[in-house]
Tab-separated table of C-alpha atoms in Angstrom:
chain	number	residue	atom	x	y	z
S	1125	UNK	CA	-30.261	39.985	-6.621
S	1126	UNK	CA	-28.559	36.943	-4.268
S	1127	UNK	CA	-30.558	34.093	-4.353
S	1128	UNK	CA	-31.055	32.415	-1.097
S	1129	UNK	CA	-31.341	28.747	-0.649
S	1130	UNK	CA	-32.320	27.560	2.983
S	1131	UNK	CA	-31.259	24.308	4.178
S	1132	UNK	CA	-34.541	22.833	4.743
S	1133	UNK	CA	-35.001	19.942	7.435
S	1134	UNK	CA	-35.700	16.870	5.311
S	1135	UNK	CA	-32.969	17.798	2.392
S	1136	UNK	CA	-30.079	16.335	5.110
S	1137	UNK	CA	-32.426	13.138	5.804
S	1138	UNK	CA	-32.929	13.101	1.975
S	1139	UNK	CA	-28.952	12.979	1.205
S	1140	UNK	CA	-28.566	10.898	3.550
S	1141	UNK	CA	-30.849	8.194	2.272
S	1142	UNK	CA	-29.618	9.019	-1.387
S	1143	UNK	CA	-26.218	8.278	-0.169
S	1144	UNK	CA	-27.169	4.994	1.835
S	1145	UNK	CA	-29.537	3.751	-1.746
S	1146	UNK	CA	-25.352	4.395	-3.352
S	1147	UNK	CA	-23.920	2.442	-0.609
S	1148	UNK	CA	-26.533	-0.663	-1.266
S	1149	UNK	CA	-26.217	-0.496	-5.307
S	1150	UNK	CA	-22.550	-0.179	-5.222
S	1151	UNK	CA	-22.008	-3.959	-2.918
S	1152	UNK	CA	-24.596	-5.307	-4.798
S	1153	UNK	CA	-22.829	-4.490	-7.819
S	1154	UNK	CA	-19.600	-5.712	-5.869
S	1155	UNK	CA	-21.722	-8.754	-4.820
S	1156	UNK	CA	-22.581	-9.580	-7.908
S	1157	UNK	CA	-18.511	-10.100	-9.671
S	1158	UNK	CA	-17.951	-12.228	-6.350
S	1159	UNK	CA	-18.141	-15.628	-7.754
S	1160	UNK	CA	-15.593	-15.098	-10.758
S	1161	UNK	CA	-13.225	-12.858	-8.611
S	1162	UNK	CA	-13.365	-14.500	-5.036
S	1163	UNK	CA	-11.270	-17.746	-7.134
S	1164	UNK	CA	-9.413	-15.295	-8.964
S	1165	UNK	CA	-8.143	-13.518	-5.848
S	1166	UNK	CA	-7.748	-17.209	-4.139
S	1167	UNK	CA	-5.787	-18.676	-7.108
S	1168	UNK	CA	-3.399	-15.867	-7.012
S	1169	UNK	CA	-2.848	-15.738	-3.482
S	1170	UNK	CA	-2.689	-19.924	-3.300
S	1171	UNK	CA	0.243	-20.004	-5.648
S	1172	UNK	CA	2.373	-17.393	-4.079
S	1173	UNK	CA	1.222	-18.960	-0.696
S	1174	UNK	CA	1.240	-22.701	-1.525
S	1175	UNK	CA	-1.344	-22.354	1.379
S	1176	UNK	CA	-5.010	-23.210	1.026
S	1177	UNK	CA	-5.621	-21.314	4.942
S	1178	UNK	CA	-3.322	-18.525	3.910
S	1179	UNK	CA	-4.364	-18.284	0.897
S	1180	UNK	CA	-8.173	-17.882	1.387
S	1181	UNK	CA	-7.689	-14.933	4.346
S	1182	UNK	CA	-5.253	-13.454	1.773
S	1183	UNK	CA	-8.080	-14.265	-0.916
S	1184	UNK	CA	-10.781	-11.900	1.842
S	1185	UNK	CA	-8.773	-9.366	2.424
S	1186	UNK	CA	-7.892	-8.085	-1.188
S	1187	UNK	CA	-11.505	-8.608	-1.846
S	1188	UNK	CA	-12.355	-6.096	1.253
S	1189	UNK	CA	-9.767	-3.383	-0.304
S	1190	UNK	CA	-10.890	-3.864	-3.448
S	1191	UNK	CA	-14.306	-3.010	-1.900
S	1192	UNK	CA	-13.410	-0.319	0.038
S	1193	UNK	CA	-11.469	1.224	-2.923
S	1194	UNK	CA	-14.681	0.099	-5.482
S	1195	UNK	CA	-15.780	3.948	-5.918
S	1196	UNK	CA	-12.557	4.877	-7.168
S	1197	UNK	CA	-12.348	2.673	-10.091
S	1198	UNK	CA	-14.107	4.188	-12.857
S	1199	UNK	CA	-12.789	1.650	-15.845
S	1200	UNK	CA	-14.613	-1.468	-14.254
S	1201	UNK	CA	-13.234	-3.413	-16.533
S	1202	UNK	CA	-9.940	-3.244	-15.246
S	1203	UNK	CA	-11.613	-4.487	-12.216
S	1204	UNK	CA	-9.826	-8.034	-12.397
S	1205	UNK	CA	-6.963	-7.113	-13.381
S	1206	UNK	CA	-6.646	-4.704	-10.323
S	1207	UNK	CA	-7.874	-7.394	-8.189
S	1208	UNK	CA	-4.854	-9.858	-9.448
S	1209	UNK	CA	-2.607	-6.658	-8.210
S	1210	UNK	CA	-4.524	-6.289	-4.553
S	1211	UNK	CA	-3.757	-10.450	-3.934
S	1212	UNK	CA	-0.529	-10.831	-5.800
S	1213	UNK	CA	0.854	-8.026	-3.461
S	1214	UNK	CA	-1.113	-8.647	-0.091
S	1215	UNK	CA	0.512	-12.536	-0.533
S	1216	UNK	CA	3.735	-11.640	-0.798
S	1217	UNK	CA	3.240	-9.247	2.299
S	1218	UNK	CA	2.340	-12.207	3.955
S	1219	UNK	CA	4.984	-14.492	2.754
S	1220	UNK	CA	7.898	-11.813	4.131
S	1221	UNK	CA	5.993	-11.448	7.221
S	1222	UNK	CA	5.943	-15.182	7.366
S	1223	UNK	CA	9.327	-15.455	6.910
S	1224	UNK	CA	9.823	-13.245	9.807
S	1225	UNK	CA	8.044	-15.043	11.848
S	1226	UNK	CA	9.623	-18.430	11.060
S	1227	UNK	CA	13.142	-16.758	12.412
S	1228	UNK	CA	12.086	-15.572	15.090
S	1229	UNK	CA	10.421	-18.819	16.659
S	1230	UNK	CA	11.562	-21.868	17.833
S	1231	UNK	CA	11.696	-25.217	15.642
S	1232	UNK	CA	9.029	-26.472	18.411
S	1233	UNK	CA	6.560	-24.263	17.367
S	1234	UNK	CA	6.688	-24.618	13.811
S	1235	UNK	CA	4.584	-28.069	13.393
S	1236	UNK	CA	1.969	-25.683	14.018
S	1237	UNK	CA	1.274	-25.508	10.327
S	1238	UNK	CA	-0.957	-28.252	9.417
S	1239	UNK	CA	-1.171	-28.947	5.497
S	1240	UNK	CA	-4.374	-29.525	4.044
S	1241	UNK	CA	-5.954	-33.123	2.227
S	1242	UNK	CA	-4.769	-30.768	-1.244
S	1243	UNK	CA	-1.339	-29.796	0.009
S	1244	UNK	CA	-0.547	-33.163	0.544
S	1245	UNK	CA	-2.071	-34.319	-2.149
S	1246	UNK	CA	0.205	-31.770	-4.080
S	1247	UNK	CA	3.427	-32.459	-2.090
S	1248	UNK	CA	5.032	-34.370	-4.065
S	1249	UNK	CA	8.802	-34.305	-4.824
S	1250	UNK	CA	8.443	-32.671	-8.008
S	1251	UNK	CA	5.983	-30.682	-6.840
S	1252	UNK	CA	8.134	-29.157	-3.833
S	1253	UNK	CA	11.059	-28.011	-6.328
S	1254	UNK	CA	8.690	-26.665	-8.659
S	1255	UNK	CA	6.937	-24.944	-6.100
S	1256	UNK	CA	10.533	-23.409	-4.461
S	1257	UNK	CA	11.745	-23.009	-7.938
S	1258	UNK	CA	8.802	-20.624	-8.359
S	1259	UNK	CA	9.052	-18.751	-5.031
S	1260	UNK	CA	12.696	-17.830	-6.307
S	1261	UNK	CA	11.314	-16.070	-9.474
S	1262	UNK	CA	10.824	-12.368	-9.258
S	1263	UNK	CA	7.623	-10.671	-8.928
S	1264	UNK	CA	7.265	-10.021	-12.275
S	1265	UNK	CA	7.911	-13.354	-14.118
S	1266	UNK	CA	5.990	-15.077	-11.034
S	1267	UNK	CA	2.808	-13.454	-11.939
S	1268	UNK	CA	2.963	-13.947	-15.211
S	1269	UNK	CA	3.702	-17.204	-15.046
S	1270	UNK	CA	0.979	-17.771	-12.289
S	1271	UNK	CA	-1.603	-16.320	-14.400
S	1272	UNK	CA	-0.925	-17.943	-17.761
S	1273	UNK	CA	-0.864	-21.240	-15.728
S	1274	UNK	CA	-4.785	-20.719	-14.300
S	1275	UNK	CA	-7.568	-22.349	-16.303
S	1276	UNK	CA	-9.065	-19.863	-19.094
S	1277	UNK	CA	-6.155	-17.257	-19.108
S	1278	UNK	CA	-4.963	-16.557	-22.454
S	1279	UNK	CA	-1.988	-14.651	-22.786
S	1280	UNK	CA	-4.087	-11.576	-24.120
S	1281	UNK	CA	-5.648	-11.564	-21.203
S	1282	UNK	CA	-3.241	-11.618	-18.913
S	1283	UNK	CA	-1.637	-8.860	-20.809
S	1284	UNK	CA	-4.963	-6.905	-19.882
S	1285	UNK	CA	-4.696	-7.917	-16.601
S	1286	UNK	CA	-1.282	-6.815	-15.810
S	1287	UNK	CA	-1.847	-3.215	-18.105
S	1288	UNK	CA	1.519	-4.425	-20.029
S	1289	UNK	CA	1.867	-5.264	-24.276
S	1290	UNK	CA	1.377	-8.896	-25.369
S	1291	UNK	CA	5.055	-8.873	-26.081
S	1292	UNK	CA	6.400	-8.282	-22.537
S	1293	UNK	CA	4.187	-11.260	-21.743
S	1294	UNK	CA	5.633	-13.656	-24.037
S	1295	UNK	CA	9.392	-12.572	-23.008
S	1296	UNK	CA	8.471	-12.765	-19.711
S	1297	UNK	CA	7.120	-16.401	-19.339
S	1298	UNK	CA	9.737	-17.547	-22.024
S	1299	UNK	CA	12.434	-16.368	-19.331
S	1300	UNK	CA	10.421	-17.854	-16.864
S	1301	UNK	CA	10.321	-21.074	-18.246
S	1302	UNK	CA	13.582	-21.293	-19.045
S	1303	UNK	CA	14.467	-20.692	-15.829
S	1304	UNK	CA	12.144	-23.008	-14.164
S	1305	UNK	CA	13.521	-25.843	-16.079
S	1306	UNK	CA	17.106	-24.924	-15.365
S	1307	UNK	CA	16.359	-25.082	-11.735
S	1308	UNK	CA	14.333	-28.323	-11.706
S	1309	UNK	CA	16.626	-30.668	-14.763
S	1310	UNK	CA	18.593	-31.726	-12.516
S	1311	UNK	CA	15.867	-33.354	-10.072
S	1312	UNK	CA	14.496	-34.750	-12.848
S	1313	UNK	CA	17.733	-36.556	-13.898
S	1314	UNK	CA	17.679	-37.201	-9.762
S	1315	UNK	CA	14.922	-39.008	-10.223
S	1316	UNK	CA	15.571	-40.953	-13.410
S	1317	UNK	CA	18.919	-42.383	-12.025
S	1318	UNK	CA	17.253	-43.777	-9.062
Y	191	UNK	CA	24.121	-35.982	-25.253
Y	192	UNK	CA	23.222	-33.259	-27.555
Y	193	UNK	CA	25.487	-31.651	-29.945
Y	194	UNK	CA	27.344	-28.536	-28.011
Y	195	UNK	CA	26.670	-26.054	-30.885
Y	196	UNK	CA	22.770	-26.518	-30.591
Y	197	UNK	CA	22.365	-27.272	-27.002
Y	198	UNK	CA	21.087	-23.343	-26.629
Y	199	UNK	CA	19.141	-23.678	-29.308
Y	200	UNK	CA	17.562	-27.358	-27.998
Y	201	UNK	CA	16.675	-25.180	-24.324
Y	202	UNK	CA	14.610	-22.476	-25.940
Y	203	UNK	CA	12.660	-24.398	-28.227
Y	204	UNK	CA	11.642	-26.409	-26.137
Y	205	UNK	CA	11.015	-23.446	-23.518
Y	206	UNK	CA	8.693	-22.072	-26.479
Y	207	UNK	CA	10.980	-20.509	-28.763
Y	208	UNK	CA	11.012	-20.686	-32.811
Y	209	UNK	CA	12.775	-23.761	-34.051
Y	210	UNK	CA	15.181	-22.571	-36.701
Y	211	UNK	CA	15.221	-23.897	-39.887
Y	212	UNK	CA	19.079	-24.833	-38.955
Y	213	UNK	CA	17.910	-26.780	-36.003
Y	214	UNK	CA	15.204	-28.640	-37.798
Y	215	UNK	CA	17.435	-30.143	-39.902
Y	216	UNK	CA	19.925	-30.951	-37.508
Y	217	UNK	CA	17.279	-32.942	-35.850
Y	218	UNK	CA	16.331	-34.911	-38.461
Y	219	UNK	CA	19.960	-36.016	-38.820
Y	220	UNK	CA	21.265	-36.035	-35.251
Y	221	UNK	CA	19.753	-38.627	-32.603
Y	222	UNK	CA	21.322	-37.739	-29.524
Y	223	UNK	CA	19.894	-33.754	-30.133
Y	224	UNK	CA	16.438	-35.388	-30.706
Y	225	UNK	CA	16.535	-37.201	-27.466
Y	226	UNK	CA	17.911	-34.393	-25.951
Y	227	UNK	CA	15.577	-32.351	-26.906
Y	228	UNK	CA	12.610	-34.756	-26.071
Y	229	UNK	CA	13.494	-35.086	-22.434
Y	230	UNK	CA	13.614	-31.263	-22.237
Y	231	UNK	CA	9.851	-31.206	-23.579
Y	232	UNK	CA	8.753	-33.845	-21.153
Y	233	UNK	CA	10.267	-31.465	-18.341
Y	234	UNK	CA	8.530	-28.356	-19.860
Y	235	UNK	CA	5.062	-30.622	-19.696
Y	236	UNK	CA	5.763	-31.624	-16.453
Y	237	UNK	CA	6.818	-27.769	-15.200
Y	238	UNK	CA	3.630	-26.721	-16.553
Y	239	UNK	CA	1.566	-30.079	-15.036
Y	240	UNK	CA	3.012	-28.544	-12.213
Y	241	UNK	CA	1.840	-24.969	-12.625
Y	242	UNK	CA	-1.759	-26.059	-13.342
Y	243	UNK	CA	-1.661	-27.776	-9.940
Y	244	UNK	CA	-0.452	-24.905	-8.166
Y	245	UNK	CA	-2.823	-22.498	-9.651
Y	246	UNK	CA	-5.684	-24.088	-10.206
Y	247	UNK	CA	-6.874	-25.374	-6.737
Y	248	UNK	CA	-10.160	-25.927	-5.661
Y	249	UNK	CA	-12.093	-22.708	-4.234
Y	250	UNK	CA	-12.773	-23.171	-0.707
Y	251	UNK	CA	-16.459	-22.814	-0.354
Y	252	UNK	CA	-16.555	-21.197	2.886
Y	253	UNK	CA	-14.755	-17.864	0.758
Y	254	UNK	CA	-17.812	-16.097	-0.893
Y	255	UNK	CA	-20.169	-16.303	2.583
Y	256	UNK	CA	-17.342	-15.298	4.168
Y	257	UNK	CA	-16.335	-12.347	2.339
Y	258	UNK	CA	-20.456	-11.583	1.942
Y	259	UNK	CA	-20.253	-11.037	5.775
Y	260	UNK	CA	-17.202	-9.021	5.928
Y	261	UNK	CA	-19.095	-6.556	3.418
Y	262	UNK	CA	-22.079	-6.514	5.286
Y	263	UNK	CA	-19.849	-6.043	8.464
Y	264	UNK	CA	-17.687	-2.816	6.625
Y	265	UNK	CA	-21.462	-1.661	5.551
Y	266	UNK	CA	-22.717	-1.530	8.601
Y	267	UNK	CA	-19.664	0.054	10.537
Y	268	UNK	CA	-20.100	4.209	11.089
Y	269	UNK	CA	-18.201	5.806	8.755
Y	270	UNK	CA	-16.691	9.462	9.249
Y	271	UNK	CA	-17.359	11.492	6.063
Y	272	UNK	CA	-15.910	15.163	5.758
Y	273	UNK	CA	-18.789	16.833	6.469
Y	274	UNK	CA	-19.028	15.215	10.269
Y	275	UNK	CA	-14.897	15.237	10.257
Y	276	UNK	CA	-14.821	19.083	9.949
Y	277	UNK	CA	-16.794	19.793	12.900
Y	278	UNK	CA	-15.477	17.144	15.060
Y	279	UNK	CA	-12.043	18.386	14.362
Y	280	UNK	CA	-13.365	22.118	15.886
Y	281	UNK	CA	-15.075	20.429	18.473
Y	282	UNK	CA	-12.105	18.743	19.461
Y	283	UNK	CA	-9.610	21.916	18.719
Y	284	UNK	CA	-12.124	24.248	21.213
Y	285	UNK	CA	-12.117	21.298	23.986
Y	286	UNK	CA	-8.186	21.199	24.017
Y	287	UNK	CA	-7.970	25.323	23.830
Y	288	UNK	CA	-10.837	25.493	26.552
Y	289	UNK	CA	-8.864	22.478	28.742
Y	290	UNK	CA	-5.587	24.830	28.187
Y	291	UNK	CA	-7.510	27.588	29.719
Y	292	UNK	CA	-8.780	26.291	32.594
Y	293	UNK	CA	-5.868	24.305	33.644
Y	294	UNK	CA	-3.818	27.603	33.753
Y	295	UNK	CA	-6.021	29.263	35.196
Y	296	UNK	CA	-6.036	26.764	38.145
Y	297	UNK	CA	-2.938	25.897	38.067
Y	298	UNK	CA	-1.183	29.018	36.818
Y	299	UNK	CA	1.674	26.839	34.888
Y	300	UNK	CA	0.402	26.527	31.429
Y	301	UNK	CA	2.986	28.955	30.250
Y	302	UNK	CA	6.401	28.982	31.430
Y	303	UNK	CA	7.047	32.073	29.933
Y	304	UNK	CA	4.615	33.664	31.837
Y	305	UNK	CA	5.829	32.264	35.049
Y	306	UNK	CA	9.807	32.886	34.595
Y	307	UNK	CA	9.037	36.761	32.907
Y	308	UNK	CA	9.085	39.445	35.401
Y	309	UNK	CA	8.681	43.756	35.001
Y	310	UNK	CA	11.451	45.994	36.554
Y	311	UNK	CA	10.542	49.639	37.174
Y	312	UNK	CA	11.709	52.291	34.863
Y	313	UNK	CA	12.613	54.307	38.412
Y	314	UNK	CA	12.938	52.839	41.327
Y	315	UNK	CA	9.848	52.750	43.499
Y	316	UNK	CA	7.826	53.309	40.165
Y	317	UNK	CA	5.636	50.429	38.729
Y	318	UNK	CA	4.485	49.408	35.325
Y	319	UNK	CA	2.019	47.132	34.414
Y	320	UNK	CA	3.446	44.188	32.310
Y	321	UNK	CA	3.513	44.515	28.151
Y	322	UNK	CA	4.833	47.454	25.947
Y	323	UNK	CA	7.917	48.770	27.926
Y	324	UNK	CA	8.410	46.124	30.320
Y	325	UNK	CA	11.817	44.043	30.445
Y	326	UNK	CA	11.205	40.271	31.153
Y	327	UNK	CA	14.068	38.775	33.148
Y	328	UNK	CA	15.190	35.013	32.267
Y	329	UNK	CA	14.997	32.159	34.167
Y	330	UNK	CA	18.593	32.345	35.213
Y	331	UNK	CA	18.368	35.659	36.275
Y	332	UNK	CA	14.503	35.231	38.348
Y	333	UNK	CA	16.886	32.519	40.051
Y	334	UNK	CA	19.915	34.215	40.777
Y	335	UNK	CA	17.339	36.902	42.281
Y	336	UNK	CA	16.152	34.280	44.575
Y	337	UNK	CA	19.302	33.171	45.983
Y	338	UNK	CA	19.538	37.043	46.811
Y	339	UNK	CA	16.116	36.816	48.611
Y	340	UNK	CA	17.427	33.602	50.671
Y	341	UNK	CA	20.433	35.953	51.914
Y	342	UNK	CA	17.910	38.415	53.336
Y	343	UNK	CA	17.858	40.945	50.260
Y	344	UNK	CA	14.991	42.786	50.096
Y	345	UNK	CA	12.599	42.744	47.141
Y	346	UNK	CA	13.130	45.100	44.242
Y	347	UNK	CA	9.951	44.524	42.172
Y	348	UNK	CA	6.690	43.358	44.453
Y	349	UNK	CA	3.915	41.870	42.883
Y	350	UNK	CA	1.384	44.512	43.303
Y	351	UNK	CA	-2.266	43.830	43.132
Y	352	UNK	CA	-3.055	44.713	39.649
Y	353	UNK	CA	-0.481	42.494	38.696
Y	354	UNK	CA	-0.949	38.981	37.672
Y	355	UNK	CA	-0.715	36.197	40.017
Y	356	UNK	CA	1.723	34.117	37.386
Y	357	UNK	CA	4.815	36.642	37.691
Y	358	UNK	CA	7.854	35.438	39.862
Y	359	UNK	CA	9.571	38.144	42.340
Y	360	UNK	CA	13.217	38.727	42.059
Y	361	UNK	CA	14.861	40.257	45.272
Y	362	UNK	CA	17.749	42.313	45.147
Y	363	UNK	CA	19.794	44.097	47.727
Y	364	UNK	CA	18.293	47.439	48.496
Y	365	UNK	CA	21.760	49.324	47.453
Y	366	UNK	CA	21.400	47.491	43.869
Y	367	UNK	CA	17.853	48.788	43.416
Y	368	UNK	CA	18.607	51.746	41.405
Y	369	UNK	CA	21.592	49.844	39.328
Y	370	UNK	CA	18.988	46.916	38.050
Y	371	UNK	CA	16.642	49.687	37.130
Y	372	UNK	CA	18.873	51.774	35.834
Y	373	UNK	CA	19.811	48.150	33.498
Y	374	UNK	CA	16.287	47.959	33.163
Y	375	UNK	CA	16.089	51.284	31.453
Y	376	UNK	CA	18.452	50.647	29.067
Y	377	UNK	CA	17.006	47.641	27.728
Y	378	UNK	CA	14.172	50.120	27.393
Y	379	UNK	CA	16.435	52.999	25.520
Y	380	UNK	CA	17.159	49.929	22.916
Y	381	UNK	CA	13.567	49.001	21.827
Y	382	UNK	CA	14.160	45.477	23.599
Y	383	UNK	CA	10.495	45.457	24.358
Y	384	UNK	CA	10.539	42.024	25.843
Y	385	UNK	CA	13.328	39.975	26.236
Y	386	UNK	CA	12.330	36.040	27.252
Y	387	UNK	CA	14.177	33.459	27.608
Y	388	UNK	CA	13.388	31.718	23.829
Y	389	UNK	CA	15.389	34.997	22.591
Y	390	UNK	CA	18.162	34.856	24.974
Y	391	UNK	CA	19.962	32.066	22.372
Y	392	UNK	CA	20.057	34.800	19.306
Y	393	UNK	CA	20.138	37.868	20.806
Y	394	UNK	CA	23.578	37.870	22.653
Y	395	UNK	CA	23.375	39.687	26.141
Y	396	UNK	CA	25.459	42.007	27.187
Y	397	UNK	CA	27.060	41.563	30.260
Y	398	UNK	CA	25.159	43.674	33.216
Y	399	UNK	CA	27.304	46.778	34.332
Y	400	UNK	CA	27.439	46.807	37.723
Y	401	UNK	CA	29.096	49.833	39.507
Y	402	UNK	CA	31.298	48.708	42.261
Y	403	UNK	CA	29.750	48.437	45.402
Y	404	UNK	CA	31.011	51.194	47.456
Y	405	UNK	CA	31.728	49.967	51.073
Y	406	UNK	CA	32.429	51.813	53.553
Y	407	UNK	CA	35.935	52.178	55.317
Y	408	UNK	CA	35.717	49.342	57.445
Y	409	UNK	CA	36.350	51.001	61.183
Y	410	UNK	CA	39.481	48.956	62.346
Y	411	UNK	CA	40.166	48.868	66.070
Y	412	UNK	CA	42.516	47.340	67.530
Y	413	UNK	CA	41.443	44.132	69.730
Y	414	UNK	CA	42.237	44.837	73.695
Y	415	UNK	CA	45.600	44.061	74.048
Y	416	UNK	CA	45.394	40.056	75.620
Y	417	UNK	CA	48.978	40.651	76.936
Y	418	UNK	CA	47.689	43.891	78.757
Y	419	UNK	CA	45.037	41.845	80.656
């Protein structure tokens, strides 16, 4: 014998309610890794930036698509790690498009970038190599490198954050290094001979 | 300057590789590789001085309010789940087929193929309706059949009134009537049930067999004589 189940008037209001009570638990849950991912996602995005402006709408927006896309992680644990990717990637999107931009205007309009109390604080000879030095590096020994840098990163944990063996982490920022020094010894012996 | 054989070695220890046993001792003996290898620790320190600057900056504090709002903002916004995308997408399929519809029906142009296709009779003087046994002419030929009607041909098929409204009339010359049908027919005799234009392109036509058009002996007179007058 079929079995018959009618659609009864309140079950649609009742779903929908069930689904809105999901909606609330799931940004409150987002809401509540905010204030040890929002500097995460900033950090990233402010060295591949060297932007504080930049780097903070970069810093929002991978926070939103991590938001949007929060129901499809099911490891939450991975959460920061997948964060670091959302910021790491959205940055660099903006630094090509930024470099489009620069071509395409004029050398009037580019004093339109004003640099912050910390970027000029920051700006300092040394500081501008290293910081050029660093945009040269590839993707992958720029993160790395980033990451192991930021206050409380061990290199475990940036091994969990990037999903790759301890190993590929140390060979990685040794290259790095190594090349980050070859680039900048010779300002250094610049500035010693002065 | 350091000693060329261990200037390698100098760079990646002090980049954070093992110092060899090799090395070690070579730097207890060896000044100049000590120096050398001094200043290239002091760079390291400063590289990674530099790092900690880069990637350690104060967090704005405008960045968690802000990105509170934005969620509240993308929580608040409509969103389309499948169960409301399904039937919009046949709401919006039966508009478009119902706007099709109408608009042909008022304007009689939605099809082309409908407008260029036209029946012949199996005999002449006999009439089919349109479908199973009926040859549709191309374009070409619907306007080749008009330039016949602009030289004062009369019309071979006439749209009668159980015919529909969308069907183009090709004129012919009353003494080609029965030749055209006769063409008509054997389209018929080889299963061609319709023959459009889309079909023209893979289907090679044959080139129509027209009898020669019998004309009569002209009657030649001579013209009155002007040397007579």
């Amino acid at each position: 014998m079929q079995e018959l189940v009618l659609d009864q008037p309140g079950h649609t209001a009742q779903k929908e309610y069930e689904r809105e009570a999901a909606d609330i638990a799931s940004r409150q849950e987002f809401e509540a890794l905010l204030p040890e991912a929002a500097p995460l996602a900033f950090r990233v995005a402010r060295g591949v930036l060297r932007n504080s402006a930049d780097a903070e709408d970069v810093a929002q927006e991978a926070l939103l698509q991590a938001y949007r896309r929060w129901h499809r992680l099911r490891d939450r644990q991975r959460f920061r790690g997948w964060l670091v990717r959302i910021a790491f990637r959205l940055a660099l999107d903006r630094t090509r498009s930024a470099k489009r931009r620069e071509i395409r205007e004029t050398l009037w309009s580019q004093t339109a970038h004003r640099a912050s109390t910390e970027d000029i604080a920051a700006s300092s000879e040394f500081q501008t190599h290293l910081e050029a030095a660093l945009a040269e590096l590839s993707e992958k020994y720029r993160i790395v490198l980033l990451l192991s840098a930021m206050e409380g990163h061990t290199l475990e944990e940036v091994a969990v954050l990037l999903s790759v063996p301890l190993g590929t982490v140390k060979s990685r920022l040794f290259f790095a290094r190594k090349h980050l020094a070859e680039k900048l010894r010779c300002h250094v012996n610049l500035t010693k001979t002065r | 300057m350091p000693c060329e054989p261990y200037q390698d070695a100098l760079v990646s220890a002090a980049a954070g590789a093992q110092v060899t046993r090799a090395l070690r001792s070579h730097l207890l003996a060896c000044d100049a590789c000590r120096t050398a290898l001094a200043e290239e620790q002091a760079l390291h320190a400063s590289i990674d001085a530099g790092l900690r600057i880069i990637t350690n900056p104060a967090v704005p504090p405008s960045l968690i309010p802000s990105v509170r709002v934005r969620l509240q903002e993308s929580a608040l916004r409509p969103r389309w789940t499948v169960a409301q995308l399904v039937p919009a997408a046949v709401v919006l399929l039966v508009v478009l087929f119902v706007a099709r519809e109408v608009h042909w029906l008022v304007w009689g142009t939605s099809d082309t193929r409908r407008s260029a296709s036209v029946s012949l009779p199996a005999q002449p003087g006999q009439f089919e309706p349109p479908g199973r046994g009926a040859v549709a002419v191309s374009p070409q030929i619907a306007r080749s059949g008009a330039e016949h009607a602009s030289r004062g041909a009369t019309p071979l098929v006439s749209r009668g009134e159980n015919r529909p409204e969308t069907v183009s009339e090709i004129l012919v010359p009353r003494d080609q009537e029965a030749l055209l049908a006769d063409y008509a027919e054997r389209w018929r005799s080889h299963r061609r049930v319709v023959l459009t234009a889309e079909q023209l392109s893979d289907a090679p036509l044959k080139p129509l067999e027209v009898a020669p058009i019998q004309i009569a002996l002209l009657d030649v007179r001579p013209l009155v004589d002007a040397d007579s007058r």
